[in-house]
PDB file of C-alpha atoms in Angstrom:
ATOM      1  CA  MET A   1      13.196 -64.208 -28.828  1.00 51.00           C
ATOM      2  CA  THR A   2      14.077 -62.012 -31.817  1.00 58.00           C
ATOM      3  CA  GLU A   3      16.466 -59.121 -32.180  1.00 63.00           C
ATOM      4  CA  ALA A   4      14.809 -55.763 -31.484  1.00 61.00           C
ATOM      5  CA  ALA A   5      14.612 -53.109 -34.186  1.00 81.00           C
ATOM      6  CA  ILE A   6      15.307 -50.393 -31.631  1.00 95.00           C
ATOM      7  CA  PRO A   7      18.433 -48.326 -32.480  1.00 98.00           C
ATOM      8  CA  VAL A   8      21.374 -48.383 -30.096  1.00 98.00           C
ATOM      9  CA  VAL A   9      22.877 -45.020 -29.119  1.00 99.00           C
ATOM     10  CA  LEU A  10      26.190 -44.560 -27.319  1.00 99.00           C
ATOM     11  CA  ALA A  11      26.160 -41.394 -25.197  1.00 99.00           C
ATOM     12  CA  LEU A  12      29.433 -39.976 -23.883  1.00 99.00           C
ATOM     13  CA  ASN A  13      28.941 -37.271 -21.296  1.00 98.00           C
ATOM     14  CA  ALA A  14      29.761 -36.192 -17.770  1.00 97.00           C
ATOM     15  CA  LEU A  15      27.989 -37.847 -14.854  1.00 97.00           C
ATOM     16  CA  ASP A  16      25.948 -35.203 -13.041  1.00 96.00           C
ATOM     17  CA  PRO A  17      24.657 -36.729  -9.774  1.00 96.00           C
ATOM     18  CA  ALA A  18      21.778 -34.237  -9.695  1.00 95.00           C
ATOM     19  CA  GLY A  19      20.493 -35.439 -13.079  1.00 94.00           C
ATOM     20  CA  MET A  20      20.142 -31.898 -14.406  1.00 95.00           C
ATOM     21  CA  THR A  21      22.625 -32.395 -17.241  1.00 95.00           C
ATOM     22  CA  GLY A  22      24.970 -35.041 -18.555  1.00 96.00           C
ATOM     23  CA  LEU A  23      24.638 -38.777 -18.877  1.00 98.00           C
ATOM     24  CA  LEU A  24      21.629 -39.281 -16.595  1.00 97.00           C
ATOM     25  CA  ALA A  25      19.651 -36.609 -18.430  1.00 97.00           C
ATOM     26  CA  ASP A  26      20.712 -37.985 -21.827  1.00 98.00           C
ATOM     27  CA  THR A  27      19.483 -41.437 -20.835  1.00 98.00           C
ATOM     28  CA  GLN A  28      15.990 -40.102 -20.175  1.00 96.00           C
ATOM     29  CA  THR A  29      15.827 -38.177 -23.450  1.00 97.00           C
ATOM     30  CA  LEU A  30      17.157 -41.010 -25.594  1.00 98.00           C
ATOM     31  CA  ALA A  31      14.853 -43.572 -23.998  1.00 97.00           C
ATOM     32  CA  VAL A  32      11.814 -41.341 -24.580  1.00 96.00           C
ATOM     33  CA  HIS A  33      12.805 -41.246 -28.257  1.00 96.00           C
ATOM     34  CA  GLY A  34      12.786 -45.025 -28.540  1.00 96.00           C
ATOM     35  CA  CYS A  35      16.502 -45.772 -28.312  1.00 98.00           C
ATOM     36  CA  HIS A  36      18.436 -48.413 -26.425  1.00 98.00           C
ATOM     37  CA  VAL A  37      20.838 -46.274 -24.409  1.00 98.00           C
ATOM     38  CA  THR A  38      24.432 -47.192 -23.716  1.00 99.00           C
ATOM     39  CA  GLY A  39      26.720 -44.698 -22.056  1.00 98.00           C
ATOM     40  CA  VAL A  40      30.189 -43.967 -20.769  1.00 99.00           C
ATOM     41  CA  ALA A  41      31.045 -41.216 -18.283  1.00 98.00           C
ATOM     42  CA  THR A  42      33.771 -38.909 -19.585  1.00 98.00           C
ATOM     43  CA  ALA A  43      33.916 -36.863 -16.377  1.00 96.00           C
ATOM     44  CA  TYR A  44      32.434 -36.817 -12.894  1.00 97.00           C
ATOM     45  CA  LEU A  45      30.764 -33.691 -11.556  1.00 96.00           C
ATOM     46  CA  GLU A  46      30.250 -32.388  -8.061  1.00 94.00           C
ATOM     47  CA  ALA A  47      26.959 -30.577  -8.574  1.00 93.00           C
ATOM     48  CA  ASP A  48      23.507 -29.808  -7.267  1.00 93.00           C
ATOM     49  CA  SER A  49      20.417 -28.520  -9.034  1.00 90.00           C
ATOM     50  CA  GLU A  50      21.806 -24.973  -9.099  1.00 93.00           C
ATOM     51  CA  GLN A  51      25.373 -25.314 -10.351  1.00 92.00           C
ATOM     52  CA  VAL A  52      28.470 -27.401 -10.996  1.00 91.00           C
ATOM     53  CA  PHE A  53      31.123 -27.000  -8.310  1.00 93.00           C
ATOM     54  CA  GLU A  54      33.872 -29.203  -9.721  1.00 93.00           C
ATOM     55  CA  ALA A  55      34.613 -31.551 -12.616  1.00 93.00           C
ATOM     56  CA  GLU A  56      37.014 -34.488 -12.595  1.00 94.00           C
ATOM     57  CA  ALA A  57      37.978 -36.188 -15.845  1.00 94.00           C
ATOM     58  CA  ALA A  58      37.447 -39.922 -16.096  1.00 97.00           C
ATOM     59  CA  ASP A  59      40.541 -42.033 -16.687  1.00 97.00           C
ATOM     60  CA  ALA A  60      41.182 -41.977 -20.445  1.00 97.00           C
ATOM     61  CA  GLU A  61      42.227 -45.642 -20.633  1.00 98.00           C
ATOM     62  CA  GLN A  62      39.063 -46.723 -18.846  1.00 98.00           C
ATOM     63  CA  VAL A  63      36.961 -44.563 -21.153  1.00 98.00           C
ATOM     64  CA  ASP A  64      38.643 -46.229 -24.129  1.00 98.00           C
ATOM     65  CA  ALA A  65      38.024 -49.747 -22.808  1.00 99.00           C
ATOM     66  CA  ARG A  66      34.387 -49.092 -21.922  1.00 99.00           C
ATOM     67  CA  ILE A  67      33.554 -47.560 -25.284  1.00 99.00           C
ATOM     68  CA  ARG A  68      35.245 -50.322 -27.247  1.00 99.00           C
ATOM     69  CA  SER A  69      33.452 -53.022 -25.260  1.00 99.00           C
ATOM     70  CA  ILE A  70      30.129 -51.558 -26.385  1.00 99.00           C
ATOM     71  CA  LEU A  71      31.133 -50.977 -30.005  1.00 99.00           C
ATOM     72  CA  GLU A  72      32.469 -54.516 -30.322  1.00 98.00           C
ATOM     73  CA  ASP A  73      29.219 -55.967 -28.975  1.00 98.00           C
ATOM     74  CA  MET A  74      26.356 -53.832 -30.311  1.00 97.00           C
ATOM     75  CA  PRO A  75      25.415 -52.256 -33.666  1.00 98.00           C
ATOM     76  CA  VAL A  76      25.568 -48.649 -32.467  1.00 98.00           C
ATOM     77  CA  ALA A  77      23.455 -46.445 -34.741  1.00 98.00           C
ATOM     78  CA  ALA A  78      24.820 -43.106 -33.485  1.00 99.00           C
ATOM     79  CA  MET A  79      27.251 -41.718 -30.926  1.00 99.00           C
ATOM     80  CA  SER A  80      27.031 -38.436 -29.055  1.00 98.00           C
ATOM     81  CA  ILE A  81      29.922 -36.658 -27.341  1.00 99.00           C
ATOM     82  CA  ALA A  82      29.301 -33.822 -24.885  1.00 98.00           C
ATOM     83  CA  GLY A  83      31.086 -33.229 -21.563  1.00 96.00           C
ATOM     84  CA  LEU A  84      34.876 -33.172 -21.947  1.00 96.00           C
ATOM     85  CA  ALA A  85      37.454 -32.281 -19.317  1.00 95.00           C
ATOM     86  CA  ARG A  86      40.843 -33.276 -20.783  1.00 94.00           C
ATOM     87  CA  ALA A  87      42.616 -33.289 -24.116  1.00 96.00           C
ATOM     88  CA  GLU A  88      43.695 -36.882 -23.397  1.00 96.00           C
ATOM     89  CA  THR A  89      40.065 -37.977 -23.518  1.00 97.00           C
ATOM     90  CA  VAL A  90      39.617 -36.252 -26.876  1.00 98.00           C
ATOM     91  CA  SER A  91      42.648 -38.092 -28.260  1.00 98.00           C
ATOM     92  CA  VAL A  92      41.229 -41.435 -27.143  1.00 98.00           C
ATOM     93  CA  LEU A  93      37.874 -40.658 -28.732  1.00 98.00           C
ATOM     94  CA  ALA A  94      39.534 -39.651 -32.000  1.00 98.00           C
ATOM     95  CA  GLU A  95      41.401 -42.976 -32.131  1.00 98.00           C
ATOM     96  CA  ILE A  96      38.184 -44.902 -31.552  1.00 98.00           C
ATOM     97  CA  LEU A  97      36.356 -42.943 -34.237  1.00 98.00           C
ATOM     98  CA  SER A  98      39.147 -43.630 -36.720  1.00 98.00           C
ATOM     99  CA  ASP A  99      38.434 -47.337 -36.191  1.00 98.00           C
ATOM    100  CA  TYR A 100      34.711 -46.773 -36.820  1.00 98.00           C
ATOM    101  CA  PRO A 101      34.658 -44.292 -39.728  1.00 97.00           C
ATOM    102  CA  ASP A 102      31.000 -44.936 -40.606  1.00 97.00           C
ATOM    103  CA  LEU A 103      29.622 -44.337 -37.104  1.00 98.00           C
ATOM    104  CA  PRO A 104      27.448 -41.173 -37.105  1.00 98.00           C
ATOM    105  CA  LEU A 105      28.760 -38.660 -34.563  1.00 98.00           C
ATOM    106  CA  VAL A 106      26.844 -35.824 -32.928  1.00 98.00           C
ATOM    107  CA  LEU A 107      29.380 -33.556 -31.239  1.00 98.00           C
ATOM    108  CA  ALA A 108      27.900 -31.186 -28.652  1.00 98.00           C
ATOM    109  CA  PRO A 109      30.972 -30.183 -26.621  1.00 96.00           C
ATOM    110  CA  VAL A 110      30.594 -29.003 -23.050  1.00 94.00           C
ATOM    111  CA  LEU A 111      33.925 -27.620 -21.831  1.00 92.00           C
ATOM    112  CA  LEU A 112      34.737 -28.937 -18.350  1.00 92.00           C
ATOM    113  CA  ALA A 113      38.492 -28.322 -18.157  1.00 80.00           C
ATOM    114  CA  GLU A 114      39.639 -29.115 -14.610  1.00 69.00           C
ATOM    115  CA  GLU A 115      42.064 -26.201 -14.598  1.00 69.00           C
ATOM    116  CA  GLU A 116      41.892 -22.995 -16.620  1.00 72.00           C
ATOM    117  CA  GLU A 117      45.339 -23.602 -18.078  1.00 70.00           C
ATOM    118  CA  HIS A 118      44.102 -26.911 -19.565  1.00 78.00           C
ATOM    119  CA  GLU A 119      41.323 -25.262 -21.567  1.00 86.00           C
ATOM    120  CA  ASP A 120      43.549 -24.261 -24.499  1.00 88.00           C
ATOM    121  CA  ASP A 121      44.762 -27.850 -24.892  1.00 92.00           C
ATOM    122  CA  LEU A 122      41.186 -29.104 -24.723  1.00 93.00           C
ATOM    123  CA  LEU A 123      40.001 -26.613 -27.347  1.00 93.00           C
ATOM    124  CA  GLY A 124      42.932 -27.423 -29.609  1.00 94.00           C
ATOM    125  CA  ALA A 125      42.265 -31.146 -29.418  1.00 96.00           C
ATOM    126  CA  LEU A 126      38.579 -30.592 -30.109  1.00 96.00           C
ATOM    127  CA  THR A 127      39.134 -28.486 -33.213  1.00 96.00           C
ATOM    128  CA  ASP A 128      41.930 -30.657 -34.598  1.00 96.00           C
ATOM    129  CA  LEU A 129      40.620 -34.146 -33.820  1.00 97.00           C
ATOM    130  CA  LEU A 130      36.852 -34.171 -33.365  1.00 98.00           C
ATOM    131  CA  LEU A 131      35.372 -31.314 -35.400  1.00 97.00           C
ATOM    132  CA  PRO A 132      36.469 -32.807 -38.760  1.00 96.00           C
ATOM    133  CA  ARG A 133      34.949 -36.155 -37.759  1.00 97.00           C
ATOM    134  CA  SER A 134      31.568 -34.819 -36.610  1.00 98.00           C
ATOM    135  CA  ASP A 135      28.447 -35.407 -38.680  1.00 98.00           C
ATOM    136  CA  LEU A 136      26.705 -32.648 -36.728  1.00 98.00           C
ATOM    137  CA  LEU A 137      28.282 -30.070 -34.430  1.00 98.00           C
ATOM    138  CA  ILE A 138      25.930 -28.529 -31.849  1.00 98.00           C
ATOM    139  CA  VAL A 139      27.194 -25.505 -29.924  1.00 96.00           C
ATOM    140  CA  SER A 140      25.940 -22.501 -28.018  1.00 92.00           C
ATOM    141  CA  PRO A 141      27.211 -19.071 -29.112  1.00 90.00           C
ATOM    142  CA  PHE A 142      29.554 -19.191 -26.096  1.00 89.00           C
ATOM    143  CA  VAL A 143      31.193 -22.452 -27.227  1.00 92.00           C
ATOM    144  CA  ALA A 144      31.244 -21.365 -30.880  1.00 93.00           C
ATOM    145  CA  ARG A 145      33.159 -18.226 -29.932  1.00 91.00           C
ATOM    146  CA  HIS A 146      35.688 -20.283 -27.973  1.00 90.00           C
ATOM    147  CA  LEU A 147      36.173 -22.783 -30.799  1.00 94.00           C
ATOM    148  CA  VAL A 148      37.003 -20.027 -33.287  1.00 92.00           C
ATOM    149  CA  GLN A 149      39.111 -18.255 -30.619  1.00 86.00           C
ATOM    150  CA  GLU A 150      37.365 -14.910 -30.906  1.00 82.00           C
ATOM    151  CA  GLU A 151      37.592 -12.247 -28.232  1.00 74.00           C
ATOM    152  CA  GLU A 152      34.405 -11.638 -26.240  1.00 67.00           C
ATOM    153  CA  SER A 153      33.831  -8.102 -27.461  1.00 57.00           C
ATOM    154  CA  ALA A 154      33.027  -7.715 -31.144  1.00 56.00           C
ATOM    155  CA  PRO A 155      31.404  -4.887 -33.131  1.00 56.00           C
ATOM    156  CA  LEU A 156      29.004  -7.073 -35.107  1.00 65.00           C
ATOM    157  CA  ASP A 157      25.525  -8.064 -33.929  1.00 80.00           C
ATOM    158  CA  LEU A 158      24.764 -11.657 -32.955  1.00 80.00           C
ATOM    159  CA  GLU A 159      23.344 -12.731 -36.323  1.00 84.00           C
ATOM    160  CA  ALA A 160      26.430 -11.448 -38.132  1.00 87.00           C
ATOM    161  CA  ARG A 161      28.711 -13.177 -35.652  1.00 89.00           C
ATOM    162  CA  LEU A 162      26.843 -16.474 -36.050  1.00 92.00           C
ATOM    163  CA  THR A 163      27.250 -16.260 -39.817  1.00 92.00           C
ATOM    164  CA  ARG A 164      30.974 -15.645 -39.493  1.00 93.00           C
ATOM    165  CA  TRP A 165      31.427 -18.408 -36.922  1.00 94.00           C
ATOM    166  CA  SER A 166      29.565 -20.890 -39.134  1.00 96.00           C
ATOM    167  CA  SER A 167      32.002 -20.207 -41.979  1.00 96.00           C
ATOM    168  CA  GLN A 168      34.995 -20.512 -39.669  1.00 96.00           C
ATOM    169  CA  LEU A 169      33.754 -23.770 -38.154  1.00 97.00           C
ATOM    170  CA  ALA A 170      32.990 -25.155 -41.617  1.00 96.00           C
ATOM    171  CA  SER A 171      36.604 -24.445 -42.579  1.00 96.00           C
ATOM    172  CA  LEU A 172      37.654 -26.507 -39.542  1.00 95.00           C
ATOM    173  CA  GLY A 173      35.606 -29.466 -40.780  1.00 95.00           C
ATOM    174  CA  ALA A 174      32.205 -28.926 -39.136  1.00 96.00           C
ATOM    175  CA  GLU A 175      30.153 -28.888 -42.334  1.00 96.00           C
ATOM    176  CA  ASP A 176      26.803 -29.352 -40.574  1.00 98.00           C
ATOM    177  CA  LEU A 177      26.412 -27.009 -37.611  1.00 98.00           C
ATOM    178  CA  LEU A 178      23.576 -26.149 -35.252  1.00 98.00           C
ATOM    179  CA  ILE A 179      24.076 -23.049 -33.105  1.00 96.00           C
ATOM    180  CA  THR A 180      21.563 -23.200 -30.299  1.00 93.00           C
ATOM    181  CA  GLY A 181      19.717 -20.306 -28.735  1.00 84.00           C
ATOM    182  CA  GLU A 182      18.917 -21.383 -25.188  1.00 73.00           C
ATOM    183  CA  GLN A 183      22.004 -19.681 -23.748  1.00 66.00           C
ATOM    184  CA  ALA A 184      21.911 -16.582 -25.970  1.00 65.00           C
ATOM    185  CA  ALA A 185      20.831 -13.178 -24.643  1.00 65.00           C
ATOM    186  CA  THR A 186      17.814 -12.906 -26.956  1.00 70.00           C
ATOM    187  CA  ARG A 187      14.082 -12.509 -26.282  1.00 77.00           C
ATOM    188  CA  GLU A 188      13.336 -15.697 -28.206  1.00 84.00           C
ATOM    189  CA  VAL A 189      15.054 -19.066 -28.324  1.00 85.00           C
ATOM    190  CA  ILE A 190      16.486 -19.174 -31.850  1.00 91.00           C
ATOM    191  CA  HIS A 191      18.281 -22.137 -33.421  1.00 92.00           C
ATOM    192  CA  HIS A 192      20.351 -21.727 -36.592  1.00 95.00           C
ATOM    193  CA  LEU A 193      21.252 -24.730 -38.763  1.00 97.00           C
ATOM    194  CA  TYR A 194      24.115 -24.233 -41.224  1.00 97.00           C
ATOM    195  CA  HIS A 195      25.537 -26.392 -43.986  1.00 97.00           C
ATOM    196  CA  ALA A 196      28.987 -25.474 -45.293  1.00 96.00           C
ATOM    197  CA  GLY A 197      28.664 -22.051 -43.689  1.00 94.00           C
ATOM    198  CA  LYS A 198      25.249 -21.299 -45.232  1.00 95.00           C
ATOM    199  CA  LEU A 199      22.057 -20.928 -43.198  1.00 96.00           C
ATOM    200  CA  VAL A 200      19.569 -23.662 -44.151  1.00 96.00           C
ATOM    201  CA  ARG A 201      17.071 -23.544 -41.272  1.00 95.00           C
ATOM    202  CA  ARG A 202      16.057 -21.127 -38.523  1.00 94.00           C
ATOM    203  CA  ASP A 203      13.588 -22.026 -35.758  1.00 91.00           C
ATOM    204  CA  SER A 204      12.387 -19.810 -32.919  1.00 88.00           C
ATOM    205  CA  TRP A 205       9.893 -19.767 -30.064  1.00 83.00           C
ATOM    206  CA  PRO A 206       9.238 -17.681 -26.927  1.00 83.00           C
ATOM    207  CA  ARG A 207      11.870 -17.953 -24.213  1.00 85.00           C
ATOM    208  CA  PRO A 208      10.613 -19.533 -20.961  1.00 81.00           C
ATOM    209  CA  PRO A 209      10.862 -17.146 -17.997  1.00 80.00           C
ATOM    210  CA  GLU A 210      12.514 -19.652 -15.672  1.00 83.00           C
ATOM    211  CA  ARG A 211      16.224 -20.426 -15.468  1.00 87.00           C
ATOM    212  CA  ILE A 212      16.555 -23.906 -16.946  1.00 91.00           C
ATOM    213  CA  ARG A 213      19.640 -26.124 -16.815  1.00 92.00           C
ATOM    214  CA  GLY A 214      20.199 -28.960 -19.259  1.00 90.00           C
ATOM    215  CA  SER A 215      18.496 -27.462 -22.299  1.00 90.00           C
ATOM    216  CA  ASP A 216      21.426 -27.920 -24.686  1.00 91.00           C
ATOM    217  CA  ASP A 217      22.012 -31.500 -23.493  1.00 94.00           C
ATOM    218  CA  LEU A 218      18.333 -32.166 -24.102  1.00 96.00           C
ATOM    219  CA  LEU A 219      18.444 -30.903 -27.689  1.00 96.00           C
ATOM    220  CA  ALA A 220      21.653 -32.780 -28.510  1.00 97.00           C
ATOM    221  CA  ALA A 221      20.299 -36.069 -27.158  1.00 98.00           C
ATOM    222  CA  ALA A 222      17.011 -35.644 -29.018  1.00 97.00           C
ATOM    223  CA  LEU A 223      18.884 -34.948 -32.251  1.00 98.00           C
ATOM    224  CA  THR A 224      21.135 -37.963 -31.734  1.00 98.00           C
ATOM    225  CA  ALA A 225      18.032 -40.116 -31.322  1.00 98.00           C
ATOM    226  CA  GLN A 226      16.514 -38.757 -34.527  1.00 97.00           C
ATOM    227  CA  ILE A 227      19.735 -39.452 -36.427  1.00 98.00           C
ATOM    228  CA  ALA A 228      19.881 -42.971 -34.969  1.00 98.00           C
ATOM    229  CA  HIS A 229      16.375 -43.545 -36.347  1.00 98.00           C
ATOM    230  CA  GLY A 230      17.563 -42.424 -39.789  1.00 97.00           C
ATOM    231  CA  THR A 231      15.695 -39.108 -39.903  1.00 97.00           C
ATOM    232  CA  PRO A 232      17.127 -36.642 -42.486  1.00 97.00           C
ATOM    233  CA  LEU A 233      19.015 -33.811 -40.823  1.00 97.00           C
ATOM    234  CA  GLU A 234      16.667 -30.868 -41.437  1.00 96.00           C
ATOM    235  CA  GLU A 235      13.655 -32.904 -40.345  1.00 96.00           C
ATOM    236  CA  ALA A 236      15.632 -34.191 -37.349  1.00 97.00           C
ATOM    237  CA  VAL A 237      16.385 -30.612 -36.294  1.00 96.00           C
ATOM    238  CA  TYR A 238      12.703 -29.716 -36.561  1.00 94.00           C
ATOM    239  CA  GLN A 239      11.533 -32.769 -34.599  1.00 95.00           C
ATOM    240  CA  ALA A 240      14.169 -32.355 -31.883  1.00 95.00           C
ATOM    241  CA  GLY A 241      13.463 -28.636 -31.615  1.00 93.00           C
ATOM    242  CA  HIS A 242       9.721 -29.227 -31.284  1.00 92.00           C
ATOM    243  CA  TYR A 243      10.357 -31.731 -28.488  1.00 94.00           C
ATOM    244  CA  ALA A 244      12.786 -29.324 -26.798  1.00 92.00           C
ATOM    245  CA  ARG A 245      10.256 -26.503 -26.907  1.00 91.00           C
ATOM    246  CA  TYR A 246       7.636 -28.669 -25.224  1.00 90.00           C
ATOM    247  CA  ALA A 247      10.144 -29.934 -22.654  1.00 93.00           C
ATOM    248  CA  LEU A 248      11.259 -26.396 -21.767  1.00 91.00           C
ATOM    249  CA  GLU A 249       7.710 -25.059 -21.517  1.00 90.00           C
ATOM    250  CA  ALA A 250       6.910 -27.890 -19.091  1.00 91.00           C
ATOM    251  CA  ALA A 251      10.151 -27.497 -17.087  1.00 92.00           C
ATOM    252  CA  TYR A 252       9.998 -28.224 -13.378  1.00 93.00           C
ATOM    253  CA  ARG A 253      12.157 -27.533 -10.322  1.00 94.00           C
ATOM    254  CA  PRO A 254      13.395 -30.784  -8.695  1.00 93.00           C
ATOM    255  CA  GLY A 255      15.318 -29.079  -5.880  1.00 94.00           C
ATOM    256  CA  MET A 256      16.090 -25.628  -4.513  1.00 95.00           C
ATOM    257  CA  GLY A 257      18.014 -24.482  -7.590  1.00 91.00           C
ATOM    258  CA  ALA A 258      17.246 -24.195 -11.292  1.00 93.00           C
ATOM    259  CA  CYS A 259      14.508 -25.853 -13.302  1.00 95.00           C
ATOM    260  CA  THR A 260      15.158 -28.794 -15.607  1.00 94.00           C
ATOM    261  CA  PRO A 261      13.308 -29.781 -18.803  1.00 94.00           C
ATOM    262  CA  TRP A 262      10.378 -32.183 -18.648  1.00 94.00           C
ATOM    263  CA  ARG A 263      11.949 -35.002 -20.664  1.00 94.00           C
ATOM    264  CA  LEU A 264       9.223 -37.615 -20.195  1.00 89.00           C
ATOM    265  CA  PRO A 265       6.767 -38.490 -22.980  1.00 79.00           C
ATOM    266  CA  ALA A 266       3.633 -37.056 -21.335  1.00 60.00           C
ATOM    267  CA  PRO A 267       3.443 -33.482 -20.011  1.00 54.00           C
ATOM    268  CA  PRO A 268       2.669 -32.930 -16.337  1.00 52.00           C
ATOM    269  CA  GLU A 269      -0.947 -32.424 -15.305  1.00 53.00           C
ATOM    270  CA  GLY A 270      -2.321 -29.167 -16.639  1.00 51.00           C
ATOM    271  CA  GLU A 271       0.343 -28.802 -19.348  1.00 54.00           C
ATOM    272  CA  SER A 272       0.204 -29.579 -23.043  1.00 52.00           C
ATOM    273  CA  ALA A 273       2.734 -29.855 -25.830  1.00 50.00           C
ATOM    274  CA  PRO A 274       3.145 -26.704 -27.955  1.00 50.00           C
ATOM    275  CA  ALA A 275       1.342 -26.511 -31.265  1.00 48.00           C
ATOM    276  CA  ASP A 276       3.302 -26.538 -34.526  1.00 49.00           C
TER     277      ASP A 276
END
């Protein structure tokens, strides 16, 4: 038996028992993209297909031990970080990353603070400890606004705000930034890729009519897989976005709540992948 050439990805995310978001969803996406998936739960959700009711942070010491056991055993090609509920978890992750300075990191933060008063600490830890270490930061406009601590109301239009946020996040250390469009209030889904605060790529496609949960997790996992395979960033964004478009167009409803992307490699009967 020989060693496989398949890249190993370490996914850190919340455990959503409904499989709409989080670690279970990431596992599907990464496997479809030809990765060996390892994963550690950073938080545990009480959720159904419609919504998240509660989030409980995983024990930070256990998170540390589980991550290190994987990194000491396997040649991890890329790591992704998403669901985060406590600043203590962020501190642990920063310490691990300092021990593995060459490990590519895709940071796609989902803010799951257990109490509202803990959110400021979580945001502060994110901006101070993880943003400067990220190789690619993936955020929705909502998360971008929180990271730069901007008030909700602003006189500028969305495009102008995205440009300003990209410069602010670059100054915090997030040189490569993808601001996603699934959660934006626009007629199309529009993704903006920035490098050092400058727009380098813009992709758009029609917005699906259904309410879909898990779209940002899907894109982040697909991008992590592309990076693990060694795909250059702009091409990785294109490939992951093309897959995300197909997965959203073929979304299905597994329960009585929202739809979820079709993450599997073949579309359901009667569907087809979108053309380039």
